[in-house]
Short mmCIF file of C-alpha atoms in Angstrom, two decimals:
data_model
loop_
_atom_site.label_atom_id
_atom_site.label_comp_id
_atom_site.label_asym_id
_atom_site.label_seq_id
_atom_site.Cartn_x
_atom_site.Cartn_y
_atom_site.Cartn_z
CA LEU D 4 28.41 54.89 -49.93
CA THR D 5 27.10 52.74 -52.85
CA PRO D 6 23.80 51.37 -51.90
CA ARG D 7 23.19 47.53 -52.84
CA ASP D 8 20.13 46.30 -53.82
CA ASP D 9 18.22 42.85 -52.89
CA PRO D 10 16.25 41.83 -56.14
CA SER D 11 13.66 39.84 -53.49
CA ASN D 12 12.33 43.15 -52.31
CA ARG D 13 10.76 43.72 -55.92
CA ASP D 14 9.20 40.04 -55.62
CA PRO D 15 5.74 39.96 -54.87
CA ALA D 16 6.12 36.15 -53.83
CA PHE D 17 6.78 37.89 -50.49
CA LEU D 18 4.05 39.60 -48.89
CA ARG D 19 5.51 42.15 -47.00
CA ASN D 20 6.11 43.55 -50.89
CA ARG D 21 2.74 43.15 -51.89
CA ILE D 22 2.01 45.05 -48.44
CA ARG D 23 4.62 47.48 -49.37
CA ALA D 24 3.86 48.48 -53.11
CA GLU D 25 -0.17 47.27 -53.27
CA LEU D 26 -1.43 47.75 -50.14
CA LEU D 27 0.00 50.96 -48.21
CA PRO D 28 -0.59 52.69 -51.90
CA LEU D 29 -4.47 51.45 -51.77
CA LEU D 30 -5.09 52.80 -48.30
CA ALA D 31 -3.63 55.73 -48.90
CA THR D 32 -6.07 57.24 -51.53
CA TYR D 33 -8.86 56.25 -48.59
CA ASN D 34 -6.32 58.17 -45.99
CA PRO D 35 -3.11 59.78 -47.41
CA ASN D 36 -1.66 60.36 -43.71
CA ILE D 37 -2.03 56.49 -43.29
CA LEU D 38 1.88 55.94 -42.74
CA ARG D 39 1.80 58.70 -39.75
CA THR D 40 -1.48 56.96 -38.49
CA LEU D 41 0.27 53.28 -38.70
CA ALA D 42 3.44 54.27 -37.12
CA ARG D 43 1.39 56.26 -33.87
CA THR D 44 -0.77 52.87 -33.34
CA ALA D 45 2.52 50.56 -33.57
CA ASP D 46 3.87 52.95 -30.82
CA LEU D 47 0.45 53.33 -28.85
CA MET D 48 0.01 49.18 -28.82
CA ALA D 49 4.07 48.84 -28.45
CA ALA D 50 3.21 50.97 -24.89
CA ASP D 51 0.45 48.84 -24.16
CA HIS D 52 2.61 46.01 -24.71
CA ASP D 53 5.11 46.99 -22.47
CA LEU D 54 2.18 47.68 -19.64
CA LEU D 55 0.85 44.50 -19.68
CA GLN D 56 4.07 42.57 -19.72
CA ILE D 57 4.89 44.08 -16.47
CA GLU D 58 1.57 42.72 -15.22
CA VAL D 59 1.71 39.73 -16.70
CA GLU D 60 4.82 39.01 -14.84
CA ARG D 61 3.68 39.97 -11.89
CA ALA D 62 0.33 38.05 -12.44
CA TRP D 63 2.89 34.97 -13.53
CA ARG D 64 4.39 35.01 -9.93
CA PHE D 65 1.53 34.86 -8.05
CA VAL D 66 -0.87 32.46 -10.24
CA VAL D 67 2.15 29.58 -10.47
CA ARG D 68 2.09 26.94 -8.49
CA SER D 69 5.30 24.88 -9.64
CA GLN D 70 7.26 25.03 -13.18
CA ASN D 71 10.14 22.69 -14.03
CA ALA D 72 11.73 21.73 -17.83
CA GLU D 73 8.54 19.58 -18.37
CA ALA D 74 5.42 21.13 -17.14
CA ILE D 75 4.21 24.39 -15.30
CA THR D 76 1.17 24.15 -12.77
CA VAL D 77 -1.50 27.26 -12.30
CA ASP D 78 -3.79 27.93 -9.97
CA LEU D 79 -6.92 27.12 -10.76
CA SER D 80 -8.82 29.73 -8.67
CA ASP D 81 -6.39 32.91 -8.44
CA TRP D 82 -5.58 32.80 -12.65
CA ARG D 83 -9.74 33.01 -13.01
CA THR D 84 -9.19 35.68 -10.68
CA LEU D 85 -7.00 37.71 -13.68
CA PRO D 86 -8.68 39.94 -16.41
CA LEU D 87 -9.25 38.31 -19.42
CA ALA D 88 -6.11 40.08 -21.56
CA THR D 89 -4.02 38.83 -18.87
CA ARG D 90 -5.50 35.05 -18.48
CA ARG D 91 -4.70 34.49 -21.88
CA ALA D 92 -1.14 35.71 -21.51
CA ILE D 93 -0.92 34.00 -18.80
CA VAL D 94 -1.67 30.94 -21.10
CA ARG D 95 1.05 32.41 -24.14
CA ARG D 96 3.85 32.47 -21.22
CA ALA D 97 3.54 29.17 -20.52
CA VAL D 98 3.78 28.08 -23.99
CA GLU D 99 6.96 30.63 -24.10
CA ALA D 100 8.90 28.88 -20.58
CA LEU D 101 8.55 25.31 -21.85
CA ARG D 102 9.36 25.66 -25.73
CA GLY D 103 10.88 29.12 -26.04
CA SER D 104 8.33 30.45 -28.60
CA ALA D 105 5.04 30.56 -28.56
CA ARG D 106 5.06 30.79 -32.54
CA HIS D 107 2.17 28.63 -34.17
CA LEU D 108 0.28 29.47 -31.13
CA GLU D 109 -3.10 30.24 -32.26
CA PHE D 110 -5.72 32.76 -30.92
CA THR D 111 -7.94 29.67 -31.51
CA HIS D 112 -6.03 27.77 -29.39
CA VAL D 113 -5.99 30.08 -26.93
CA ASP D 114 -9.44 30.49 -26.73
CA ARG D 115 -10.21 27.01 -26.76
CA ALA D 116 -7.88 26.70 -23.61
CA LEU D 117 -9.76 29.96 -21.50
CA GLN D 118 -13.08 27.76 -22.74
CA LEU D 119 -12.13 24.38 -21.10
CA LEU D 120 -10.58 26.12 -18.26
CA GLN D 121 -13.85 28.54 -17.64
CA SER D 122 -15.85 25.00 -17.57
CA GLY D 123 -14.37 21.95 -18.17
CA ARG D 124 -14.47 18.54 -16.54
CA VAL D 125 -12.04 18.00 -13.97
CA GLY D 126 -9.99 15.51 -15.38
CA ALA D 127 -10.24 17.78 -19.58
CA GLN D 128 -7.32 18.15 -21.98
CA MET D 129 -6.41 20.39 -24.75
CA ASP D 130 -3.70 19.19 -27.43
CA PHE D 131 -1.44 22.72 -27.99
CA PRO D 132 0.88 23.18 -30.63
CA HIS D 133 4.76 22.40 -29.69
CA HIS D 134 3.83 18.57 -28.51
CA LEU D 135 2.34 20.18 -25.19
CA ARG D 136 -1.15 19.26 -23.60
CA LEU D 137 -3.03 21.71 -21.31
CA THR D 138 -4.96 19.16 -18.53
CA LEU D 139 -8.10 20.66 -15.98
CA GLY D 140 -7.26 19.64 -12.58
CA TYR D 141 -9.45 20.09 -9.21
CA ASP D 142 -7.84 23.63 -8.30
CA THR D 143 -5.22 23.51 -10.52
CA PHE D 144 -4.18 23.05 -14.70
CA THR D 145 -1.37 21.78 -15.96
CA LEU D 146 0.52 22.50 -18.63
CA ALA D 147 3.08 20.44 -20.02
CA ASP D 148 5.35 18.22 -22.59
CA ARG D 149 2.53 15.29 -23.98
CA ASP D 150 4.55 12.49 -22.61
CA TYR D 151 4.84 13.97 -19.64
CA ARG D 152 3.94 11.35 -16.60
CA PRO D 153 3.94 13.64 -13.06
CA SER D 154 6.09 11.88 -10.35
CA PRO D 155 2.91 10.32 -7.00
CA PRO D 156 3.05 12.54 -3.91
CA ASN D 157 5.25 11.17 -1.02
CA LEU D 158 2.79 8.94 -0.01
CA PRO D 159 2.98 4.94 0.56
CA SER D 160 2.95 3.11 -2.50
CA LEU D 161 2.65 0.08 -4.46
CA PRO D 162 3.96 -0.83 -8.29
CA GLU D 163 1.41 -1.17 -10.75
CA LYS D 164 -0.56 -4.35 -10.33
CA ALA D 165 1.67 -5.46 -7.06
CA LYS D 166 0.48 -8.02 -4.41
CA ILE D 167 2.58 -7.70 -0.53
CA PRO D 168 1.10 -10.40 1.74
CA VAL D 169 0.94 -8.96 5.11
CA GLN D 170 2.76 -9.61 8.12
CA ILE D 171 0.93 -10.15 11.33
CA PRO D 172 2.15 -9.62 13.73
CA GLY D 173 5.06 -7.71 12.25
CA ILE D 174 7.30 -5.26 9.80
CA THR D 175 5.56 -5.36 5.81
CA ARG D 176 7.93 -3.48 3.92
CA LEU D 177 6.88 -1.88 0.19
CA PRO D 178 9.14 -2.70 -2.45
CA GLY D 179 10.82 0.41 -3.71
CA SER D 180 10.05 2.69 -0.84
CA ARG D 181 11.12 3.99 2.18
CA TRP D 182 7.75 3.29 3.27
CA TYR D 183 6.67 0.23 5.88
CA VAL D 184 3.58 -1.40 7.71
CA HIS D 185 3.14 -1.68 11.15
CA THR D 186 0.76 -4.15 12.63
CA GLU D 187 -0.19 -5.40 16.13
CA LEU D 188 -2.78 -7.75 17.72
CA TYR D 189 -4.67 -6.32 21.10
CA LEU D 190 -7.54 -7.98 22.76
CA ARG D 191 -10.68 -5.51 22.37
CA GLU D 192 -10.83 -4.94 26.21
CA SER D 193 -7.25 -3.79 26.42
CA LEU D 194 -7.75 -0.63 24.02
CA SER D 195 -10.05 2.53 25.03
CA ASP D 196 -12.15 3.89 22.88
CA ALA D 197 -10.28 7.14 22.15
CA ALA D 198 -7.91 5.07 20.38
CA PHE D 199 -10.45 4.14 17.68
CA LYS D 200 -10.81 7.91 17.66
CA GLN D 201 -6.85 8.94 16.60
CA ARG D 202 -6.68 10.83 13.32
CA ASP D 203 -4.12 9.91 11.83
CA PRO D 204 -5.20 8.83 7.91
CA TRP D 205 -1.67 6.37 7.89
CA HIS D 206 -2.73 4.30 11.14
CA ALA D 207 -6.16 2.01 11.23
CA TYR D 208 -7.63 -0.38 13.41
CA PHE D 209 -9.94 -3.00 12.17
CA ASP D 210 -11.72 -6.64 13.54
CA ALA D 211 -9.13 -9.65 13.17
CA GLU D 212 -11.58 -12.00 12.98
CA VAL D 213 -12.89 -10.25 9.78
CA VAL D 214 -9.52 -9.15 7.92
CA GLY D 215 -8.25 -12.82 8.47
CA ARG D 216 -4.91 -14.49 8.47
CA GLN D 217 -3.43 -13.76 5.49
CA PRO D 218 -4.57 -10.31 4.38
CA PHE D 219 -2.30 -8.58 1.78
CA PHE D 220 -1.70 -5.11 0.40
CA ARG D 221 -2.25 -4.09 -3.92
CA THR D 222 -3.27 -1.80 -6.24
CA ARG D 223 -6.70 -0.89 -8.02
CA ARG D 224 -8.02 -3.13 -10.43
CA PRO D 225 -11.40 -2.15 -12.82
CA GLY D 226 -14.67 -2.77 -11.26
CA ASP D 227 -13.23 -2.74 -7.50
CA THR D 228 -16.01 -1.82 -4.91
CA PHE D 229 -16.02 -0.75 -1.16
CA CYS D 230 -18.48 -0.21 1.63
CA PRO D 231 -16.35 3.14 3.18
CA PHE D 232 -17.25 3.58 6.79
CA GLY D 233 -19.80 5.96 7.42
CA LEU D 234 -22.26 4.94 4.20
CA GLY D 235 -24.24 2.39 6.34
CA GLY D 236 -22.59 -0.14 4.61
CA HIS D 237 -23.47 0.84 1.22
CA HIS D 238 -20.89 -0.30 -1.63
CA GLN D 239 -19.37 2.44 -3.77
CA ARG D 240 -17.37 1.84 -7.04
CA LEU D 241 -14.09 2.54 -5.84
CA SER D 242 -12.83 4.96 -9.08
CA ASP D 243 -16.29 6.66 -7.86
CA PHE D 244 -15.56 7.14 -4.40
CA MET D 245 -11.36 8.45 -6.12
CA ILE D 246 -13.17 10.80 -7.73
CA ASP D 247 -15.64 12.58 -4.87
CA HIS D 248 -12.51 12.49 -2.20
CA LYS D 249 -9.92 14.56 -4.92
CA ILE D 250 -7.43 11.97 -5.04
CA PRO D 251 -4.91 12.48 -7.65
CA ALA D 252 -5.07 11.01 -10.99
CA ALA D 253 -1.57 10.06 -11.29
CA TYR D 254 -1.55 8.72 -7.08
CA ARG D 255 -5.02 6.27 -8.19
CA ASN D 256 -3.21 3.34 -9.35
CA ALA D 257 -0.79 3.29 -6.68
CA ILE D 258 -2.33 3.93 -3.81
CA PRO D 259 -2.50 0.66 -1.25
CA LEU D 260 -5.38 -0.89 -0.91
CA PHE D 261 -5.49 -3.72 2.46
CA VAL D 262 -7.20 -6.53 1.43
CA SER D 263 -9.10 -9.37 3.24
CA GLU D 264 -7.91 -12.65 3.18
CA GLY D 265 -11.30 -13.16 1.78
CA GLY D 266 -10.36 -10.60 -0.60
CA ARG D 267 -12.87 -7.43 0.29
CA ILE D 268 -10.74 -4.55 0.26
CA CYS D 269 -11.18 -3.34 4.36
CA TRP D 270 -9.20 0.28 3.25
CA VAL D 271 -8.51 2.41 0.93
CA CYS D 272 -5.09 3.63 2.97
CA GLY D 273 -4.64 7.06 3.79
CA TRP D 274 -8.38 7.91 3.13
CA ARG D 275 -11.51 5.57 4.37
CA THR D 276 -11.43 2.14 5.84
CA ASP D 277 -15.02 -0.41 5.49
CA HIS D 278 -17.98 -0.78 6.87
CA HIS D 279 -17.62 -4.31 7.74
CA SER D 280 -14.22 -4.81 9.22
CA ARG D 281 -14.51 -2.27 11.74
CA VAL D 282 -14.01 -2.86 15.07
CA THR D 283 -17.71 -3.35 17.27
CA ALA D 284 -18.51 -4.37 20.90
CA ALA D 285 -18.56 -7.96 19.61
CA THR D 286 -15.07 -7.66 18.47
CA ARG D 287 -12.94 -9.77 20.62
CA GLN D 288 -9.11 -9.16 18.56
CA VAL D 289 -7.94 -5.98 16.99
CA LEU D 290 -5.78 -5.55 14.19
CA SER D 291 -3.47 -2.28 14.14
CA VAL D 292 -2.48 -1.44 10.90
CA ARG D 293 0.20 1.30 10.88
CA PHE D 294 2.25 2.86 8.28
CA LYS D 295 5.88 4.58 8.99
CA GLN D 296 8.53 6.19 6.92
CA LYS D 297 12.08 5.14 7.38
CA VAL D 298 13.67 8.13 8.28
#
């Protein structure tokens, strides 16, 4: 066989050639066995890497809550129990799963990500190479394409800036949804106190006179406040309430708010009713508002 000579193998413009022709001979002046030592080290590191990959795959199945082509969501508390090397590897593994490669992902990126995931505030974000973004949630973190918009949960929702009049009594349908709202009026004396202690988060009772004849559903607006039942009539910013109750950020702009004829938020639907529209001993007529889903 006649060997072929590639002239580029002698070109010092390439780093590999400078390592072979300049660096290794220099290191050999300090350690004549440098090539054997490097080969032995490479074998050891390759074996350690194989072992780590087995551990990473096992941990991956343990910590990943959901995965699709656009986003991967990881359980935060489970991830935090892992050894440092495995935590780092999980972050790299997520990048590889979404983009096919972790090329251009440097140690500094992973290190900053670990700092954010250990001590960052909920909602904190960090941009990664490959047009990816890391977002810290309450009990999870998500790595996703920067243009990714998560779907809201399968709960009653409204289009942004919607305003839907409520039929009383009767049926009000939520646009673009399988959900509808059923309302009924009762005399106060016809209902036992036990009726008001039901635990369905999507069914609530109100003083009909406080709510008025023309209530409506809408989505939140900047500066919204309301008086959550149980706070003695004190106002709270709606944004603070949503954060305190860990309402998913992707759902906050879609939550139906049940609003009185006079504009008072009577119910952050699914979470809390208003103090002033509650049923009391002085209530004469009770309004029942209940969300239902078409089967």
